[in-house]
XYZ file of C-alpha atoms in Angstrom:
517
model
C 0.000 0.000 0.000
C 1.225 3.511 -0.786
C -0.298 6.899 -0.212
C 0.922 10.359 -1.183
C -0.612 13.624 0.049
C 0.519 16.988 -1.306
C -0.608 20.139 0.468
C -0.077 23.745 -0.514
C -1.098 26.741 1.547
C -0.945 30.357 0.383
C -1.603 33.365 2.595
C -1.764 36.890 1.224
C -2.219 39.888 3.519
C -2.321 43.628 2.996
C -2.577 45.823 6.086
C -2.695 49.612 6.166
C -3.008 51.846 9.227
C -2.628 55.588 9.751
C -3.040 57.830 12.787
C -3.444 61.599 12.948
C -2.965 63.320 16.321
C -3.435 66.944 17.289
C -3.754 69.096 20.383
C -7.087 70.827 20.977
C -8.126 73.643 23.323
C -9.129 72.984 26.959
C -6.377 70.381 27.523
C -7.858 68.044 24.946
C -5.903 65.784 22.614
C -7.346 64.005 19.589
C -6.145 60.855 17.876
C -7.858 59.642 14.708
C -6.946 56.268 13.211
C -8.146 54.569 10.059
C -7.057 51.644 7.956
C -7.979 48.321 6.494
C -6.965 44.700 6.032
C -7.205 42.283 3.140
C -6.716 38.572 3.762
C -6.753 35.857 1.122
C -6.084 32.311 2.288
C -6.065 29.270 0.051
C -5.292 25.630 0.779
C -5.112 22.875 -1.808
C -4.688 19.143 -1.276
C -4.086 16.261 -3.664
C -4.169 12.670 -2.397
C -3.414 9.527 -4.335
C -3.218 6.002 -2.970
C -3.079 2.452 -4.246
C -2.848 -1.097 -2.883
C -1.539 -4.513 -3.939
C 1.774 -4.389 -5.800
C 1.947 -7.511 -8.041
C 5.693 -8.150 -7.607
C 8.556 -6.900 -5.461
C 10.482 -3.822 -6.543
C 7.537 -1.758 -7.752
C 6.874 1.534 -5.903
C 4.766 3.756 -8.184
C 1.085 4.012 -7.329
C 0.300 3.384 -10.996
C 1.787 -0.110 -10.509
C -0.827 -1.188 -7.980
C -3.510 -3.642 -9.042
C -5.978 -3.171 -6.175
C -8.148 -0.261 -5.185
C -6.872 3.170 -6.114
C -8.114 6.438 -4.675
C -7.562 9.954 -5.979
C -8.849 13.047 -4.201
C -8.356 16.752 -4.803
C -9.788 19.768 -3.039
C -9.213 23.494 -2.809
C -10.527 25.851 -0.123
C -10.219 29.631 -0.359
C -11.334 32.359 2.018
C -11.164 36.126 1.423
C -11.813 38.896 3.956
C -11.831 42.656 3.413
C -12.218 45.011 6.364
C -11.927 48.757 6.962
C -12.138 50.733 10.195
C -12.022 54.201 11.692
C -11.339 55.037 15.348
C -11.481 58.312 17.264
C -9.872 58.791 20.689
C -10.206 62.000 22.706
C -8.094 62.468 25.864
C -8.496 65.118 28.547
C -5.417 65.902 30.662
C -4.253 62.308 30.107
C -6.797 61.275 32.723
C -10.009 60.736 30.825
C -10.024 58.821 27.543
C -13.078 58.376 25.322
C -12.994 56.066 22.298
C -15.451 55.446 19.457
C -14.827 53.188 16.472
C -16.577 51.453 13.599
C -15.429 48.522 11.499
C -16.936 47.050 8.330
C -16.120 43.509 7.135
C -16.988 41.491 4.064
C -16.124 37.823 3.661
C -16.390 35.367 0.800
C -18.215 32.866 3.048
C -21.220 35.159 3.562
C -24.397 34.185 1.722
C -24.979 35.896 -1.614
C -27.950 37.821 -0.174
C -25.829 39.284 2.650
C -23.389 42.042 1.762
C -21.305 43.271 4.691
C -21.374 43.589 8.460
C -20.656 46.595 10.697
C -19.151 46.367 14.183
C -19.239 49.442 16.477
C -17.081 50.002 19.554
C -17.126 52.549 22.394
C -14.987 52.839 25.526
C -14.225 55.217 28.366
C -11.281 55.095 30.767
C -10.685 57.381 33.756
C -7.444 57.522 35.771
C -9.153 58.563 39.002
C -5.994 58.427 41.088
C -4.615 61.503 39.292
C -7.532 63.691 40.316
C -6.696 66.310 42.991
C -9.506 65.177 45.280
C -8.011 61.661 45.595
C -5.582 62.066 48.502
C -5.040 58.470 49.621
C -1.252 58.166 49.824
C -1.397 54.382 49.948
C -3.117 54.298 46.526
C -0.682 54.459 43.613
C -3.009 53.948 40.666
C -6.743 53.595 40.143
C -8.183 53.360 36.640
C -11.898 52.843 36.034
C -12.969 51.579 32.636
C -16.018 50.565 30.649
C -16.308 49.341 27.088
C -18.877 48.082 24.619
C -17.966 46.334 21.412
C -19.252 44.019 18.740
C -17.395 41.349 16.805
C -18.284 38.467 14.547
C -17.306 35.024 13.342
C -17.845 34.233 9.689
C -19.209 30.892 8.443
C -16.900 28.226 7.063
C -15.892 28.541 3.409
C -18.717 26.452 1.866
C -21.461 26.759 4.504
C -23.574 29.202 2.479
C -23.225 27.419 -0.868
C -25.487 24.791 -2.393
C -23.075 21.974 -3.196
C -23.184 18.743 -5.171
C -21.185 15.543 -5.311
C -20.242 13.564 -8.402
C -21.945 10.181 -8.844
C -22.420 7.578 -11.526
C -25.818 8.085 -13.130
C -28.092 5.895 -15.241
C -26.280 3.988 -17.917
C -22.980 4.685 -16.127
C -23.201 8.292 -17.276
C -21.516 10.925 -15.069
C -23.960 12.896 -12.906
C -24.223 14.934 -9.747
C -26.488 14.727 -6.719
C -27.171 17.353 -4.004
C -24.732 17.343 -1.084
C -25.828 20.357 0.968
C -28.648 22.870 0.662
C -26.602 25.977 1.444
C -28.160 29.201 2.656
C -27.909 32.410 0.578
C -28.933 34.461 3.654
C -26.194 33.079 5.933
C -24.375 35.810 7.848
C -21.751 35.861 10.602
C -22.390 35.107 14.223
C -22.476 38.413 16.063
C -21.285 39.065 19.590
C -22.231 42.136 21.637
C -20.122 42.521 24.767
C -20.146 44.946 27.678
C -17.132 45.116 29.989
C -16.795 46.965 33.297
C -13.666 46.951 35.390
C -10.828 48.666 37.166
C -7.039 48.482 37.557
C -5.541 49.394 40.916
C -2.111 49.412 42.557
C -1.355 50.271 46.175
C 1.320 50.299 48.903
C 4.159 51.209 46.597
C 2.903 48.785 43.943
C 3.195 45.901 46.400
C -0.457 45.097 45.718
C -2.178 45.275 42.336
C -5.547 44.115 41.099
C -7.159 43.990 37.661
C -10.826 43.035 37.655
C -13.201 42.831 34.690
C -16.847 41.832 34.551
C -18.179 40.925 31.115
C -21.621 40.263 29.706
C -21.734 38.935 26.175
C -24.817 38.489 24.029
C -24.322 36.303 20.946
C -26.878 36.775 18.183
C -27.286 34.991 14.874
C -25.415 31.936 16.161
C -25.036 29.452 13.301
C -27.019 26.298 14.069
C -27.956 23.265 11.941
C -31.566 22.511 10.992
C -32.615 19.045 9.908
C -33.998 18.957 6.367
C -37.004 16.910 5.363
C -35.969 14.020 3.080
C -38.765 14.984 0.699
C -36.812 18.123 -0.219
C -34.262 16.069 -2.121
C -31.254 17.435 -0.216
C -29.879 15.290 2.622
C -28.585 16.287 6.023
C -28.895 19.730 7.580
C -29.000 23.370 6.552
C -27.094 26.004 8.500
C -28.995 29.116 9.526
C -28.599 32.082 11.881
C -31.018 31.345 14.686
C -29.235 30.853 17.983
C -28.959 33.320 20.850
C -26.538 32.792 23.754
C -25.767 34.768 26.913
C -22.317 34.682 28.554
C -21.316 36.332 31.817
C -18.216 36.095 33.950
C -15.284 37.809 35.587
C -11.568 37.941 34.818
C -9.228 38.713 37.689
C -5.480 39.197 37.961
C -3.994 39.874 41.411
C -0.342 40.397 42.296
C 1.287 40.874 45.696
C 4.821 41.369 47.029
C 4.719 40.380 50.702
C 8.507 40.777 51.080
C 10.822 43.111 49.218
C 14.457 43.929 49.908
C 17.675 44.755 48.109
C 18.876 41.154 48.285
C 15.630 39.194 48.452
C 11.954 39.301 47.558
C 8.753 37.308 47.372
C 6.058 37.766 44.684
C 2.660 36.104 44.427
C 0.187 36.086 41.541
C -3.312 34.749 40.951
C -5.441 34.856 37.821
C -9.012 33.653 37.737
C -11.679 33.480 35.030
C -15.300 32.378 35.322
C -17.924 31.720 32.675
C -21.655 31.099 32.836
C -23.382 30.642 29.497
C -26.974 29.845 28.585
C -28.729 29.057 25.317
C -31.571 31.591 25.132
C -33.259 30.530 21.906
C -32.682 28.371 18.843
C -34.727 30.636 16.575
C -37.992 28.718 16.692
C -40.167 28.582 19.850
C -41.024 24.996 18.965
C -37.332 24.059 18.756
C -35.898 23.476 22.222
C -32.854 21.313 21.493
C -30.257 20.696 18.782
C -27.575 18.038 18.672
C -24.031 19.210 19.418
C -22.455 15.801 18.823
C -22.782 12.421 20.441
C -24.472 12.697 23.876
C -24.348 16.514 23.733
C -26.944 19.133 22.880
C -27.621 22.839 22.635
C -30.777 23.047 24.748
C -32.689 26.211 25.646
C -32.062 27.192 29.257
C -28.855 25.144 29.582
C -25.143 25.717 28.852
C -23.883 25.453 25.286
C -22.979 21.942 24.104
C -23.876 20.324 27.444
C -24.051 16.608 28.200
C -27.540 15.061 27.985
C -28.138 11.346 28.535
C -30.183 8.975 30.674
C -29.110 8.945 34.316
C -29.411 5.750 36.341
C -30.767 6.635 39.809
C -31.461 3.195 41.318
C -30.899 -0.513 40.735
C -31.068 -3.742 42.715
C -28.045 -6.056 42.812
C -28.105 -9.756 43.645
C -25.361 -11.634 45.521
C -23.618 -12.565 42.250
C -23.646 -9.003 40.903
C -26.646 -9.351 38.582
C -28.694 -6.115 38.494
C -32.428 -5.702 38.095
C -35.181 -3.112 38.474
C -32.994 -0.448 36.852
C -34.556 3.014 36.945
C -33.492 6.361 35.516
C -34.163 10.016 36.245
C -37.557 10.968 34.802
C -36.545 14.638 34.453
C -39.094 15.743 37.058
C -37.404 14.663 40.271
C -38.676 11.089 40.157
C -37.655 7.768 38.652
C -38.878 5.692 35.725
C -37.690 2.462 34.046
C -34.708 3.269 31.835
C -35.912 1.103 28.949
C -39.343 1.178 27.372
C -42.290 -0.929 28.384
C -41.002 -3.839 26.306
C -37.619 -3.705 28.041
C -35.748 -2.449 24.964
C -34.349 0.962 24.113
C -35.299 3.168 21.191
C -39.013 3.575 21.920
C -41.012 6.649 22.868
C -41.423 5.544 26.486
C -37.680 5.337 27.229
C -36.434 7.421 30.136
C -35.728 11.013 28.996
C -32.299 12.492 28.375
C -31.382 14.719 31.320
C -28.663 17.283 31.959
C -25.393 15.665 33.127
C -23.049 18.659 33.134
C -21.158 21.265 31.174
C -18.463 20.575 28.600
C -16.838 24.000 29.128
C -15.081 24.705 32.478
C -16.959 27.101 34.722
C -13.804 28.328 36.489
C -10.152 28.324 35.415
C -7.067 30.010 36.777
C -3.496 29.769 37.977
C -1.461 30.671 41.059
C 2.250 31.395 41.045
C 4.951 32.197 43.587
C 8.445 33.536 42.991
C 11.166 33.933 45.638
C 14.448 35.737 44.920
C 17.463 35.342 47.219
C 21.200 36.006 47.390
C 21.079 39.506 46.022
C 18.460 38.616 43.381
C 20.796 35.966 41.928
C 18.739 32.937 42.947
C 15.164 32.734 41.656
C 12.731 30.011 42.820
C 9.412 29.695 41.018
C 6.290 27.522 41.356
C 3.124 27.495 39.219
C -0.172 25.665 39.719
C -3.141 25.981 37.351
C -6.627 24.501 37.449
C -9.963 24.075 35.682
C -13.217 23.050 37.314
C -16.966 22.874 36.825
C -17.079 20.645 33.724
C -17.540 16.987 32.757
C -15.758 14.810 30.258
C -16.429 11.486 28.553
C -13.951 8.841 29.776
C -14.082 6.825 26.575
C -11.224 4.531 27.578
C -13.221 3.290 30.578
C -16.416 3.145 28.511
C -14.777 0.913 25.883
C -12.992 -1.329 28.373
C -16.146 -1.917 30.418
C -18.772 -2.247 27.667
C -17.281 -3.328 24.333
C -14.298 -5.278 25.652
C -15.408 -6.421 29.104
C -11.969 -5.764 30.532
C -12.485 -3.527 33.541
C -12.687 -4.581 37.182
C -16.435 -3.965 37.266
C -16.909 -6.852 34.801
C -15.200 -9.359 37.099
C -16.032 -8.082 40.598
C -19.355 -6.235 40.242
C -20.296 -6.519 43.933
C -17.424 -4.184 44.806
C -19.191 -1.298 43.030
C -22.373 0.749 43.214
C -25.321 -1.063 41.659
C -26.123 1.989 39.505
C -22.670 1.893 37.909
C -22.942 -1.840 37.225
C -26.407 -1.315 35.728
C -25.035 1.254 33.276
C -22.131 -0.987 32.294
C -24.379 -4.029 31.931
C -26.530 -2.137 29.404
C -23.801 -2.763 26.834
C -23.250 0.845 25.746
C -26.864 1.990 25.841
C -26.432 3.756 29.186
C -23.349 5.963 29.290
C -23.794 8.189 32.329
C -21.165 6.242 34.302
C -18.475 7.469 31.871
C -19.499 11.160 31.813
C -17.596 12.300 34.884
C -16.268 15.357 36.651
C -13.018 16.387 34.929
C -11.926 19.117 37.358
C -8.194 19.177 37.965
C -5.262 21.138 39.299
C -1.721 20.657 38.008
C 1.678 21.485 39.408
C 2.934 22.894 36.127
C 6.393 23.962 37.156
C 8.981 24.081 39.916
C 12.151 25.847 38.861
C 15.334 27.343 40.193
C 17.578 29.761 38.319
C 20.923 31.112 39.503
C 22.793 34.004 37.886
C 26.522 33.344 38.188
C 28.880 36.058 39.498
C 30.368 38.258 36.796
C 33.880 36.915 37.386
C 32.659 33.376 36.725
C 30.999 34.502 33.493
C 34.238 36.266 32.516
C 36.144 32.974 32.690
C 33.808 31.793 29.917
C 34.408 35.063 28.035
C 30.748 35.945 28.566
C 29.198 39.115 29.941
C 26.606 37.142 31.924
C 25.817 33.517 32.676
C 23.060 31.619 34.449
C 22.131 28.037 35.266
C 18.562 26.799 35.689
C 16.715 23.581 36.400
C 12.947 23.165 35.968
C 10.531 20.316 36.573
C 7.307 20.506 34.561
C 4.007 18.612 34.669
C 5.008 17.222 38.041
C 1.684 16.270 39.631
C -2.069 16.268 38.952
C -4.800 16.495 41.571
C -8.109 15.201 40.211
C -11.045 12.884 40.878
C -11.214 12.045 37.174
C -10.725 8.302 36.756
C -9.317 8.280 33.234
C -5.759 8.699 32.058
C -5.596 12.483 31.593
C -8.285 15.050 32.492
C -6.717 17.649 30.186
C -6.371 15.538 27.026
C -9.124 15.747 24.411
C -9.744 13.608 21.357
C -11.128 15.711 18.504
C -11.607 13.093 15.801
C -14.806 11.776 14.217
C -18.327 12.420 15.441
C -17.097 12.476 19.026
C -14.808 15.452 18.473
C -15.363 19.021 17.424
C -15.958 22.151 19.431
C -17.643 20.294 22.298
C -15.498 17.139 22.206
C -14.216 16.527 25.727
C -13.612 12.886 24.893
C -10.529 11.020 25.995
C -9.648 8.061 23.814
C -6.169 6.530 23.870
C -4.634 9.871 24.835
C -1.314 9.823 26.679
C -1.040 11.900 29.860
C 1.250 14.910 29.893
C 4.821 13.732 30.409
C 6.708 14.872 33.493
C 10.059 16.252 32.467
C 13.154 17.940 33.854
C 14.939 20.646 31.885
C 18.467 21.834 32.702
C 19.775 24.917 30.898
C 22.939 27.003 30.836
C 22.545 30.499 29.369
C 25.485 32.648 28.267
C 25.305 36.267 27.113
C 27.947 38.011 25.008
């Protein structure tokens, strides 16, 4: 067997920007900017493969006698955007900004021309005002901003496409592949941000805090097409509406500071709460977001929805019976239909099992400097929490392969878990688990050598460092790696959160010698 793939990518960009500044009366200063960007990206691919060489020594694909495959595709995307921005400053304390951007993209539907994105912001350095007399406060900046941005469709989403087939009498023909949508336009985000930046006690303490509220309109969602229309699959349309809220925080502190030593701490934190508000049709309450996931009104984007086993009876040999699932109303109902099989209208409903996107993420770091700032010790821990992930390794081992401990010693486990596993892949809630984690990302030490030592190496400066990375993971996740995600096939994509045969992050030690000349 032999396969050859040739890829060619071409990226063309033109970017122009100009700014005009001038001083105005009453301590005002004006800055006017305008410009534009042109992007043209193209990717081509040619694949050829063949199997079954008749004799040894042959290597050309044309020499194969078995199945041959030839594929060729070309994808091109073009964007043109222009903008203008006006900033007015008063005494370098108060800054007011207004801007407008217009974009056009080749992926927009033919009935949609261009999109406009406005922006407005105000920033006030309150600490420079005469009436602020707090000596312990070094800097206080208050800020607010509103802006809009968009995400264009994929290159062919708006186009009606066809695929080549063999027609009657072996004549070449085409058949519909996708319906397209001539009205397709970009997803549009409207975001309001409020926040402040502050520093105090000689800059020993600093805090940056931002609250954001984002409203996504015209989210691109798929709509199932009736088979009678002659075009299979789904049609993409702008129908979704999503709300996002959260905070972003960055805090720094220097508890100890001296000429020969110091101690710095840092913490960053980000939260996100998102909700699907509408899918464009009051009668449409849910859309598939991939296997076991859905965009459902009133719930987070791309959340997990499946049957949840809430009770089961287990006999002395581990055989389960009387298996019941969440009925979605606080009660319980048989998981399977009245006939004991799945796939009927009276099956237990699919219920919310958790988010796929972390609710909270952040990192904490500490740096200690000693010996006249020559020795630097650093530690970093980061974390993500508030989300669930599909442990596909465990799911496969327990259901398809029958090679997990639950298969051999079922009485050691909760009857509900055994009931899910015994369903042979029909019940999957046991594998959709909390994937929260914290990781010790780095412990490092760096020492700057004395100048005379560097001079012996004919260098102006020299340092030695050692760092351990990916040293430990704290998690209740039972799979191999809570951070790894498999993005292939129907289980991947934007809301993947599957782990299948993914190796954990490797712990490693790095030693480095740095010389400056």
